[in-house]
């Protein structure tokens, strides 16, 4: 059963703590993405990776870090430097160059800073 | 000017009518255009993609693209209450490496 999984579904963090959000896909997609969505807003790109061991900053990378050690996995760390981390975080994957980069999303992680 | 613009709504349409959602974009080099549906509290789901000028139909959904006017739209025929959701327009930029999303249009279908 192919798809994208994200965990946890809900995450609560105290100010000053780093947290890591998991994203795994078994679609054999090369490219993976992290987006942030704030209430009533569209999606903003945080980081993306088109191949293993390589990734690029998106539009709002400050306060976030990623790694891409395996094709299937693209974890996102929200650091204490991120000033307003409460948001809905979405991971997506695609096959670059195929069908104009159709991206498919995981179920998301809702992060709340207490 | 935002790269991708949508009317945030809410757009209210009676059941059985046609819902029309619009999107404009600023990058003339964009080649690929997508519509995603997002139910409240859920992640976006891809419902339509379009790559060339004209209309593309899939069931009750029709996507329309006009590259000269930098305009893409989504029509939903015979609207159902289950179509009530936020619809996100997305456009590729930078040689299709990235998608840029509009802020979404909230659609409500009234029984």
Coordinates of N, CA and C in Angstrom, one line a residue:
Chain A
X1 N 0.8 -1.2 0.0 CA 0.0 0.0 0.0 C 0.9 1.2 0.0
X2 N 1.0 1.9 -1.2 CA 2.0 3.0 -1.3 C 1.4 4.3 -0.7
X3 N 2.3 5.1 -0.2 CA 1.8 6.4 0.3 C 2.9 7.1 1.1
X4 N 2.5 8.2 1.7 CA 3.4 9.0 2.5 C 2.9 9.1 3.9
X5 N 3.7 8.8 4.8 CA 3.3 8.8 6.2 C 4.1 9.9 7.0
X6 N 3.4 10.6 7.9 CA 4.0 11.6 8.7 C 3.7 11.3 10.2
X7 N 4.6 11.5 11.0 CA 4.4 11.3 12.4 C 5.2 12.3 13.2
X8 N 4.6 12.7 14.4 CA 3.3 12.3 14.9 C 2.2 13.1 14.2
X9 N 1.0 12.9 14.5 CA -0.1 13.6 13.9 C -0.2 15.0 14.6
X10 N -0.1 14.9 16.0 CA -0.1 16.1 16.8 C 1.2 16.2 17.6
X11 N 1.8 17.4 17.8 CA 3.0 17.5 18.5 C 3.0 18.8 19.3
X12 N 3.3 18.7 20.6 CA 3.3 19.9 21.5 C 4.8 20.1 21.9
X13 N 5.2 21.3 21.8 CA 6.6 21.6 22.2 C 6.6 22.8 23.1
X14 N 7.6 22.8 24.0 CA 7.8 23.9 24.9 C 8.7 24.9 24.2
X15 N 8.6 26.1 24.4 CA 9.5 27.1 23.8 C 11.0 26.7 24.2
X16 N 11.9 26.9 23.2 CA 13.3 26.6 23.4 C 13.7 25.2 23.1
X17 N 12.7 24.3 22.8 CA 13.0 22.9 22.4 C 13.1 22.7 20.9
X18 N 14.0 21.8 20.5 CA 14.0 21.4 19.1 C 13.1 20.2 19.0
X19 N 12.4 20.0 17.9 CA 11.6 18.8 17.6 C 11.8 18.4 16.2
X20 N 11.7 17.1 16.0 CA 11.8 16.5 14.7 C 10.6 15.9 14.2
X21 N 10.1 16.2 13.0 CA 8.9 15.7 12.4 C 9.4 14.6 11.3
X22 N 8.7 13.5 11.4 CA 9.1 12.4 10.5 C 8.2 12.4 9.2
X23 N 8.9 12.1 8.1 CA 8.2 11.9 6.8 C 8.8 10.7 6.1
X24 N 8.0 9.7 5.7 CA 8.5 8.5 5.0 C 7.5 8.3 3.9
X25 N 8.2 7.9 2.7 CA 7.3 7.5 1.6 C 7.8 6.2 0.9
X26 N 6.9 5.4 0.5 CA 7.3 4.2 -0.2 C 6.8 4.2 -1.7
X27 N 6.7 5.4 -2.2 CA 6.3 5.6 -3.6 C 7.5 5.5 -4.6
X28 N 8.7 5.4 -4.1 CA 9.9 5.4 -4.9 C 10.1 6.8 -5.6
X29 N 9.6 7.8 -5.0 CA 9.7 9.2 -5.5 C 11.1 9.7 -5.2
X30 N 11.7 10.4 -6.1 CA 13.0 11.0 -5.9 C 13.0 12.3 -5.0
X31 N 12.0 13.1 -5.3 CA 11.9 14.4 -4.7 C 11.0 14.4 -3.5
X32 N 11.4 15.2 -2.5 CA 10.5 15.3 -1.3 C 10.5 16.8 -0.9
X33 N 9.5 17.2 -0.2 CA 9.3 18.6 0.1 C 8.7 18.8 1.5
X34 N 9.0 19.9 2.2 CA 8.3 20.3 3.4 C 7.7 21.6 3.2
X35 N 6.4 21.7 3.6 CA 5.6 22.9 3.6 C 5.1 23.3 5.0
X36 N 4.9 24.5 5.1 CA 4.2 25.0 6.3 C 2.9 25.7 5.9
X37 N 1.8 25.4 6.7 CA 0.5 26.1 6.4 C 0.0 26.7 7.7
X38 N -0.3 28.0 7.6 CA -0.8 28.7 8.7 C -2.3 28.9 8.5
X39 N -3.1 29.1 9.5 CA -4.6 29.2 9.3 C -5.0 30.1 8.3
X40 N -5.9 29.7 7.3 CA -6.4 30.5 6.3 C -5.4 30.9 5.2
X41 N -4.2 30.2 5.2 CA -3.2 30.5 4.3 C -2.9 29.4 3.4
X42 N -2.2 29.7 2.3 CA -1.7 28.6 1.4 C -0.5 28.0 2.0
X43 N 0.2 27.2 1.2 CA 1.4 26.5 1.6 C 2.7 27.2 1.3
X44 N 3.6 27.2 2.2 CA 4.9 27.9 2.0 C 6.0 26.8 2.1
X45 N 6.9 26.9 1.1 CA 7.9 25.9 1.0 C 9.1 26.1 2.0
X46 N 9.4 25.1 2.8 CA 10.5 25.2 3.8 C 11.8 24.7 3.2
X47 N 11.8 23.5 2.8 CA 13.0 22.8 2.2 C 12.5 21.8 1.2
X48 N 13.4 21.5 0.2 CA 13.1 20.4 -0.7 C 14.3 19.7 -1.1
X49 N 14.2 18.5 -1.5 CA 15.3 17.6 -1.9 C 14.9 16.8 -3.1
X50 N 15.8 16.9 -4.1 CA 15.5 16.1 -5.4 C 16.2 14.8 -5.5
X51 N 17.3 14.7 -4.7 CA 18.0 13.4 -4.6 C 18.6 13.2 -3.3
X52 N 18.9 12.0 -3.0 CA 19.5 11.6 -1.7 C 20.8 12.5 -1.5
X53 N 21.0 12.9 -0.2 CA 22.2 13.6 0.2 C 22.3 15.0 -0.4
X54 N 21.1 15.5 -0.9 CA 21.1 16.9 -1.4 C 19.8 17.5 -1.1
X55 N 19.8 18.8 -0.7 CA 18.5 19.5 -0.4 C 18.8 21.0 -0.6
X56 N 17.7 21.7 -0.8 CA 17.8 23.2 -1.0 C 16.8 23.9 -0.1
X57 N 17.1 25.1 0.2 CA 16.2 25.9 1.0 C 15.1 26.4 0.2
X58 N 13.9 26.4 0.8 CA 12.7 27.0 0.2 C 12.6 28.5 0.6
X59 N 11.4 29.0 0.6 CA 11.2 30.4 0.9 C 11.3 30.8 2.4
X60 N 11.1 29.8 3.3 CA 11.1 30.1 4.7 C 11.9 29.2 5.5
X61 N 13.2 28.9 5.1 CA 14.0 27.9 5.7 C 14.6 28.3 7.1
X62 N 14.6 29.6 7.4 CA 15.2 30.0 8.7 C 14.5 29.3 9.9
X63 N 15.4 28.7 10.8 CA 14.8 28.1 12.0 C 14.5 26.6 11.8
X64 N 14.7 26.1 10.6 CA 14.5 24.7 10.2 C 15.7 24.0 9.7
X65 N 15.8 22.7 9.8 CA 16.9 21.9 9.2 C 16.3 20.6 8.8
X66 N 17.0 20.0 7.7 CA 16.5 18.7 7.2 C 17.7 17.9 6.9
X67 N 17.5 16.6 6.6 CA 18.5 15.7 6.2 C 17.8 14.8 5.1
X68 N 18.6 14.2 4.2 CA 18.1 13.2 3.3 C 19.1 12.1 3.1
X69 N 19.2 11.3 4.1 CA 20.1 10.2 4.0 C 19.6 9.0 3.3
X70 N 18.3 8.8 3.2 CA 17.7 7.7 2.5 C 16.6 8.3 1.5
X71 N 16.4 7.6 0.5 CA 15.4 8.1 -0.5 C 14.0 8.1 0.1
X72 N 13.7 7.2 1.0 CA 12.4 7.1 1.6 C 12.1 8.1 2.7
X73 N 13.1 8.8 3.2 CA 12.9 9.6 4.4 C 13.4 11.0 4.3
X74 N 12.7 11.9 4.9 CA 13.1 13.4 4.8 C 12.6 14.0 6.1
X75 N 13.3 13.8 7.2 CA 12.9 14.4 8.5 C 13.1 15.9 8.5
X76 N 12.2 16.6 9.2 CA 12.4 18.1 9.4 C 12.5 18.4 10.9
X77 N 13.6 19.1 11.2 CA 13.8 19.6 12.6 C 13.4 21.0 12.7
X78 N 12.5 21.3 13.6 CA 12.1 22.7 13.9 C 12.9 23.1 15.1
X79 N 13.8 24.0 14.9 CA 14.7 24.4 16.0 C 14.2 25.5 16.9
X80 N 14.8 25.8 17.9 CA 14.4 26.9 18.9 C 14.6 28.2 18.2
X81 N 15.3 28.3 17.1 CA 15.5 29.6 16.4 C 14.3 30.0 15.6
X82 N 13.4 29.1 15.4 CA 12.1 29.4 14.6 C 11.2 30.1 15.6
X83 N 10.9 31.4 15.2 CA 10.2 32.2 16.2 C 8.8 32.0 16.4
X84 N 8.1 31.4 15.3 CA 6.7 31.2 15.4 C 6.4 29.8 14.8
X85 N 6.7 28.8 15.5 CA 6.6 27.4 14.9 C 5.3 26.8 14.8
X86 N 4.3 27.3 15.6 CA 3.0 26.7 15.6 C 2.3 26.8 14.2
X87 N 2.1 25.6 13.6 CA 1.6 25.6 12.3 C 1.2 24.1 11.9
X88 N 0.7 23.9 10.7 CA 0.4 22.6 10.2 C 1.5 22.3 9.2
X89 N 2.3 21.2 9.4 CA 3.4 20.9 8.6 C 3.1 19.8 7.6
X90 N 3.3 20.0 6.4 CA 3.0 19.0 5.3 C 4.2 18.6 4.6
X91 N 4.3 17.3 4.4 CA 5.4 16.7 3.6 C 4.8 16.2 2.3
X92 N 5.5 16.3 1.2 CA 5.1 15.9 -0.1 C 6.2 15.2 -0.9
X93 N 5.8 14.4 -1.9 CA 6.9 13.8 -2.7 C 6.4 13.9 -4.2
X94 N 7.4 13.7 -5.1 CA 7.1 13.7 -6.5 C 8.2 13.0 -7.3
X95 N 8.0 12.8 -8.5 CA 9.0 12.3 -9.4 C 9.4 13.5 -10.3
X96 N 10.6 14.1 -10.1 CA 10.9 15.3 -10.8 C 10.9 15.2 -12.3
X97 N 10.3 16.1 -13.0 CA 10.2 16.1 -14.4 C 9.1 15.3 -15.0
X98 N 8.4 14.5 -14.1 CA 7.3 13.7 -14.6 C 6.0 14.4 -14.3
X99 N 5.2 14.5 -15.3 CA 3.9 15.2 -15.2 C 4.0 16.5 -14.5
X100 N 5.1 17.3 -14.9 CA 5.2 18.6 -14.4 C 5.3 18.8 -13.0
X101 N 5.8 17.7 -12.3 CA 6.1 17.8 -10.9 C 4.8 17.7 -10.1
X102 N 3.9 16.8 -10.3 CA 2.8 16.5 -9.5 C 3.2 16.1 -8.1
X103 N 2.8 16.8 -7.1 CA 3.2 16.5 -5.8 C 2.0 15.8 -5.0
X104 N 2.4 14.9 -4.2 CA 1.4 14.2 -3.4 C 1.7 14.3 -1.9
X105 N 0.7 14.6 -1.1 CA 1.0 15.0 0.3 C 0.7 13.9 1.3
X106 N 1.5 13.9 2.4 CA 1.2 13.1 3.6 C 0.0 13.7 4.4
X107 N -0.4 13.1 5.5 CA -1.5 13.6 6.2 C -1.2 14.8 7.1
X108 N 0.1 15.1 7.3 CA 0.4 16.3 8.0 C 0.7 16.1 9.5
X109 N 1.5 17.0 10.1 CA 1.7 17.1 11.5 C 1.3 18.5 12.0
X110 N 0.5 18.5 13.1 CA 0.1 19.8 13.6 C 0.9 20.1 14.9
X111 N 1.8 21.1 14.8 CA 2.7 21.4 15.8 C 2.2 22.6 16.6
X112 N 2.2 22.5 17.9 CA 1.8 23.6 18.8 C 2.8 23.9 19.8
X113 N 3.2 25.1 19.9 CA 4.2 25.5 20.9 C 3.5 26.1 22.1
X114 N 3.8 25.5 23.3 CA 3.1 25.9 24.5 C 3.8 27.0 25.2
Chain B
X1 N 3.4 42.1 -6.1 CA 2.4 41.2 -6.7 C 2.7 39.7 -6.3
X2 N 1.7 39.0 -5.7 CA 2.0 37.6 -5.3 C 2.1 36.8 -6.6
X3 N 2.9 35.7 -6.4 CA 3.2 34.8 -7.6 C 1.9 34.1 -8.1
X4 N 1.1 33.7 -7.1 CA -0.2 33.0 -7.4 C -1.3 33.6 -6.6
X5 N -2.3 34.1 -7.2 CA -3.4 34.8 -6.5 C -4.7 34.1 -6.7
X6 N -5.4 34.0 -5.6 CA -6.8 33.5 -5.6 C -7.7 34.3 -4.8
X7 N -8.9 34.4 -5.1 CA -9.9 35.0 -4.2 C -10.1 34.1 -3.0
X8 N -9.9 34.6 -1.8 CA -10.0 33.7 -0.6 C -11.4 33.3 -0.3
X9 N -12.4 34.0 -0.9 CA -13.8 33.7 -0.6 C -14.2 34.2 0.8
X10 N -15.2 33.5 1.4 CA -15.8 32.3 0.9 C -16.7 32.5 -0.3
X11 N -16.8 31.4 -1.1 CA -17.6 31.3 -2.3 C -18.8 30.4 -1.9
X12 N -20.0 30.9 -2.0 CA -21.1 30.1 -1.7 C -21.9 29.8 -2.9
X13 N -22.2 28.5 -3.2 CA -22.9 28.0 -4.4 C -24.0 27.0 -4.0
X14 N -25.2 27.2 -4.6 CA -26.3 26.2 -4.3 C -26.0 24.8 -4.8
X15 N -26.4 23.8 -4.2 CA -26.3 22.4 -4.6 C -26.8 22.3 -6.1
X16 N -26.0 21.6 -6.9 CA -26.5 21.4 -8.3 C -26.0 22.4 -9.3
X17 N -25.5 23.6 -8.8 CA -25.1 24.6 -9.6 C -23.6 24.4 -10.0
X18 N -23.1 25.3 -10.9 CA -21.7 25.3 -11.2 C -20.8 26.2 -10.3
X19 N -19.8 25.7 -9.8 CA -18.9 26.5 -9.0 C -17.7 26.8 -9.8
X20 N -17.3 28.1 -9.8 CA -16.2 28.6 -10.7 C -15.1 29.2 -9.8
X21 N -13.9 28.6 -9.8 CA -12.8 29.1 -9.0 C -11.7 29.6 -9.9
X22 N -11.1 30.7 -9.6 CA -10.2 31.4 -10.5 C -8.8 31.6 -9.8
X23 N -7.8 31.7 -10.7 CA -6.4 31.8 -10.2 C -5.6 32.5 -11.2
X24 N -4.8 33.5 -10.8 CA -3.9 34.1 -11.7 C -2.5 34.0 -11.2
X25 N -1.5 34.0 -12.1 CA -0.1 33.8 -11.8 C 0.8 34.8 -12.5
X26 N 2.0 35.0 -11.9 CA 2.8 36.1 -12.5 C 4.0 35.6 -13.3
X27 N 4.4 34.3 -13.2 CA 5.6 33.8 -14.0 C 5.1 33.3 -15.3
X28 N 5.5 34.1 -16.4 CA 5.1 33.7 -17.7 C 5.8 32.4 -18.2
X29 N 6.8 32.0 -17.5 CA 7.5 30.7 -17.8 C 6.9 29.5 -17.2
X30 N 5.9 29.7 -16.4 CA 5.2 28.5 -15.8 C 4.6 27.6 -16.8
X31 N 4.8 26.3 -16.6 CA 4.3 25.3 -17.6 C 3.3 24.3 -17.0
X32 N 3.2 24.2 -15.7 CA 2.3 23.2 -15.1 C 1.5 23.8 -14.1
X33 N 0.2 23.4 -14.0 CA -0.8 24.0 -13.2 C -1.6 23.0 -12.5
X34 N -1.9 23.2 -11.2 CA -2.6 22.1 -10.5 C -3.7 22.7 -9.6
X35 N -4.7 21.9 -9.4 CA -5.7 22.3 -8.4 C -5.7 21.2 -7.3
X36 N -5.7 21.6 -6.1 CA -5.8 20.7 -4.9 C -7.0 21.0 -4.1
X37 N -7.6 20.0 -3.6 CA -8.8 20.2 -2.7 C -8.3 19.9 -1.3
X38 N -8.7 20.7 -0.3 CA -8.2 20.5 1.1 C -9.5 20.6 2.0
X39 N -9.8 19.5 2.6 CA -10.9 19.6 3.6 C -10.3 20.1 4.9
X40 N -11.2 20.7 5.7 CA -10.7 21.3 7.0 C -10.0 20.3 7.8
X41 N -8.8 20.6 8.2 CA -8.0 19.8 9.1 C -7.2 18.7 8.4
X42 N -7.4 18.6 7.1 CA -6.7 17.5 6.3 C -5.7 18.1 5.4
X43 N -4.9 17.2 4.7 CA -3.9 17.6 3.8 C -4.5 17.8 2.4
X44 N -3.8 18.5 1.5 CA -4.3 18.8 0.2 C -4.3 17.5 -0.7
X45 N -5.3 17.4 -1.5 CA -5.4 16.2 -2.4 C -5.4 16.7 -3.9
X46 N -4.6 16.2 -4.7 CA -4.5 16.6 -6.1 C -5.8 16.2 -6.8
X47 N -6.5 17.1 -7.5 CA -7.7 16.7 -8.2 C -7.6 17.0 -9.7
X48 N -6.8 18.0 -10.1 CA -6.6 18.3 -11.5 C -5.3 18.8 -11.8
X49 N -4.7 18.5 -13.0 CA -3.5 19.1 -13.5 C -3.8 19.5 -14.9
X50 N -3.1 20.5 -15.4 CA -3.3 21.0 -16.8 C -2.0 21.6 -17.2
X51 N -1.6 21.3 -18.5 CA -0.3 21.7 -19.0 C -0.4 22.6 -20.3
X52 N -1.5 22.5 -21.0 CA -1.6 23.3 -22.2 C -2.9 24.1 -22.2
X53 N -2.9 25.1 -23.1 CA -4.0 26.0 -23.2 C -5.3 25.2 -23.5
X54 N -6.4 25.7 -23.0 CA -7.7 25.1 -23.3 C -8.3 24.4 -22.0
X55 N -9.2 23.5 -22.3 CA -10.0 22.8 -21.2 C -9.5 21.4 -21.0
X56 N -9.6 21.0 -19.8 CA -9.3 19.5 -19.5 C -10.4 19.1 -18.5
X57 N -11.1 18.0 -18.9 CA -12.3 17.6 -18.2 C -12.0 16.3 -17.5
X58 N -12.5 16.1 -16.3 CA -12.4 14.9 -15.5 C -13.6 14.7 -14.6
X59 N -14.6 14.0 -15.1 CA -15.8 13.9 -14.4 C -16.5 15.2 -14.3
X60 N -16.8 15.6 -13.0 CA -17.5 16.9 -12.9 C -16.6 18.1 -12.8
X61 N -15.3 17.8 -12.9 CA -14.3 18.9 -12.9 C -13.8 19.3 -14.3
X62 N -13.7 20.6 -14.5 CA -13.0 21.0 -15.7 C -12.0 22.1 -15.3
X63 N -10.8 21.9 -15.8 CA -9.7 22.9 -15.6 C -9.6 23.7 -16.9
X64 N -9.4 25.0 -16.8 CA -9.2 25.8 -18.0 C -7.9 26.6 -17.8
X65 N -7.1 26.7 -18.9 CA -5.9 27.4 -18.8 C -5.8 28.4 -20.0
X66 N -5.4 29.6 -19.7 CA -5.1 30.6 -20.7 C -3.8 31.2 -20.3
X67 N -2.7 30.8 -21.0 CA -1.3 31.2 -20.7 C -1.1 32.7 -21.1
X68 N -1.8 33.1 -22.1 CA -1.6 34.5 -22.6 C -2.1 35.5 -21.5
X69 N -3.2 35.1 -20.9 CA -3.8 35.9 -19.8 C -3.3 35.5 -18.4
X70 N -2.5 34.5 -18.4 CA -1.9 34.0 -17.1 C -3.0 33.7 -16.1
X71 N -3.9 32.8 -16.5 CA -5.1 32.6 -15.8 C -5.5 31.1 -15.9
X72 N -5.8 30.6 -14.7 CA -6.3 29.2 -14.7 C -7.5 29.1 -13.8
X73 N -8.5 28.3 -14.2 CA -9.7 28.2 -13.5 C -10.1 26.7 -13.3
X74 N -11.0 26.5 -12.4 CA -11.6 25.2 -12.1 C -13.1 25.4 -12.0
X75 N -13.8 24.6 -12.8 CA -15.2 24.5 -12.8 C -15.7 23.2 -12.2
X76 N -16.6 23.3 -11.3 CA -17.2 22.1 -10.7 C -18.7 22.1 -11.1
X77 N -19.1 21.1 -11.9 CA -20.5 21.0 -12.3 C -21.3 20.2 -11.3
X78 N -22.6 20.4 -11.3 CA -23.5 19.7 -10.4 C -22.9 19.6 -9.0
X79 N -22.6 20.8 -8.4 CA -21.9 20.8 -7.1 C -22.7 20.1 -6.0
X80 N -21.9 19.4 -5.2 CA -22.4 18.6 -4.1 C -21.9 19.1 -2.8
X81 N -22.7 18.9 -1.7 CA -22.2 19.4 -0.4 C -20.8 18.8 -0.1
X82 N -20.5 17.6 -0.6 CA -19.1 17.1 -0.3 C -18.0 17.8 -1.1
X83 N -18.4 18.7 -2.0 CA -17.4 19.6 -2.6 C -17.0 20.7 -1.8
X84 N -17.6 20.9 -0.6 CA -17.3 22.0 0.3 C -15.9 21.8 0.8
X85 N -15.0 22.7 0.5 CA -13.6 22.6 0.9 C -12.9 23.8 0.5
X86 N -11.6 23.9 0.8 CA -10.7 24.9 0.3 C -10.0 24.4 -0.9
X87 N -10.0 25.2 -2.0 CA -9.3 24.8 -3.3 C -8.1 25.6 -3.5
X88 N -7.0 24.9 -3.6 CA -5.7 25.5 -3.7 C -5.2 25.4 -5.2
X89 N -4.8 26.6 -5.7 CA -4.2 26.6 -7.1 C -2.7 26.5 -6.9
X90 N -1.9 25.8 -7.7 CA -0.5 25.7 -7.6 C 0.1 25.7 -9.0
X91 N 1.2 26.4 -9.1 CA 1.9 26.7 -10.3 C 3.4 26.4 -10.2
X92 N 4.0 25.7 -11.2 CA 5.4 25.5 -11.1 C 6.2 26.7 -11.5
X93 N 7.3 26.9 -10.9 CA 8.3 27.9 -11.2 C 9.7 27.3 -11.3
X94 N 10.6 28.1 -11.7 CA 12.0 27.7 -11.7 C 12.2 26.3 -12.4
X95 N 11.7 26.2 -13.6 CA 11.9 25.0 -14.4 C 11.3 23.8 -13.7
X96 N 10.2 24.0 -13.0 CA 9.3 23.0 -12.4 C 9.9 22.4 -11.2
X97 N 11.0 22.9 -10.7 CA 11.6 22.4 -9.4 C 10.7 22.7 -8.2
X98 N 9.9 23.8 -8.3 CA 9.1 24.2 -7.2 C 7.7 24.5 -7.6
X99 N 6.8 24.3 -6.6 CA 5.4 24.7 -6.8 C 5.2 25.9 -5.9
X100 N 4.4 26.8 -6.4 CA 4.0 27.9 -5.6 C 2.5 27.9 -5.5
X101 N 2.0 28.0 -4.3 CA 0.5 27.8 -4.0 C -0.1 29.2 -3.8
X102 N -1.3 29.3 -4.2 CA -2.2 30.4 -3.8 C -2.7 30.2 -2.4
X103 N -3.4 31.2 -1.9 CA -3.8 31.1 -0.5 C -5.1 30.3 -0.4
X104 N -5.7 29.9 -1.5 CA -6.8 29.0 -1.5 C -8.1 29.8 -1.5
X105 N -9.2 29.2 -2.1 CA -10.5 29.7 -2.1 C -11.4 28.7 -1.3
X106 N -12.1 29.2 -0.3 CA -13.0 28.4 0.5 C -14.4 28.4 -0.2
X107 N -14.8 27.2 -0.5 CA -16.0 26.9 -1.3 C -17.0 26.2 -0.3
X108 N -18.2 26.8 -0.3 CA -19.3 26.1 0.5 C -20.5 25.9 -0.5
X109 N -20.9 24.6 -0.5 CA -22.1 24.2 -1.3 C -23.3 24.1 -0.4
X110 N -24.3 24.9 -0.7 CA -25.5 24.9 0.2 C -26.6 23.9 -0.3
X111 N -27.0 23.0 0.5 CA -28.0 22.1 0.1 C -29.4 22.8 -0.2

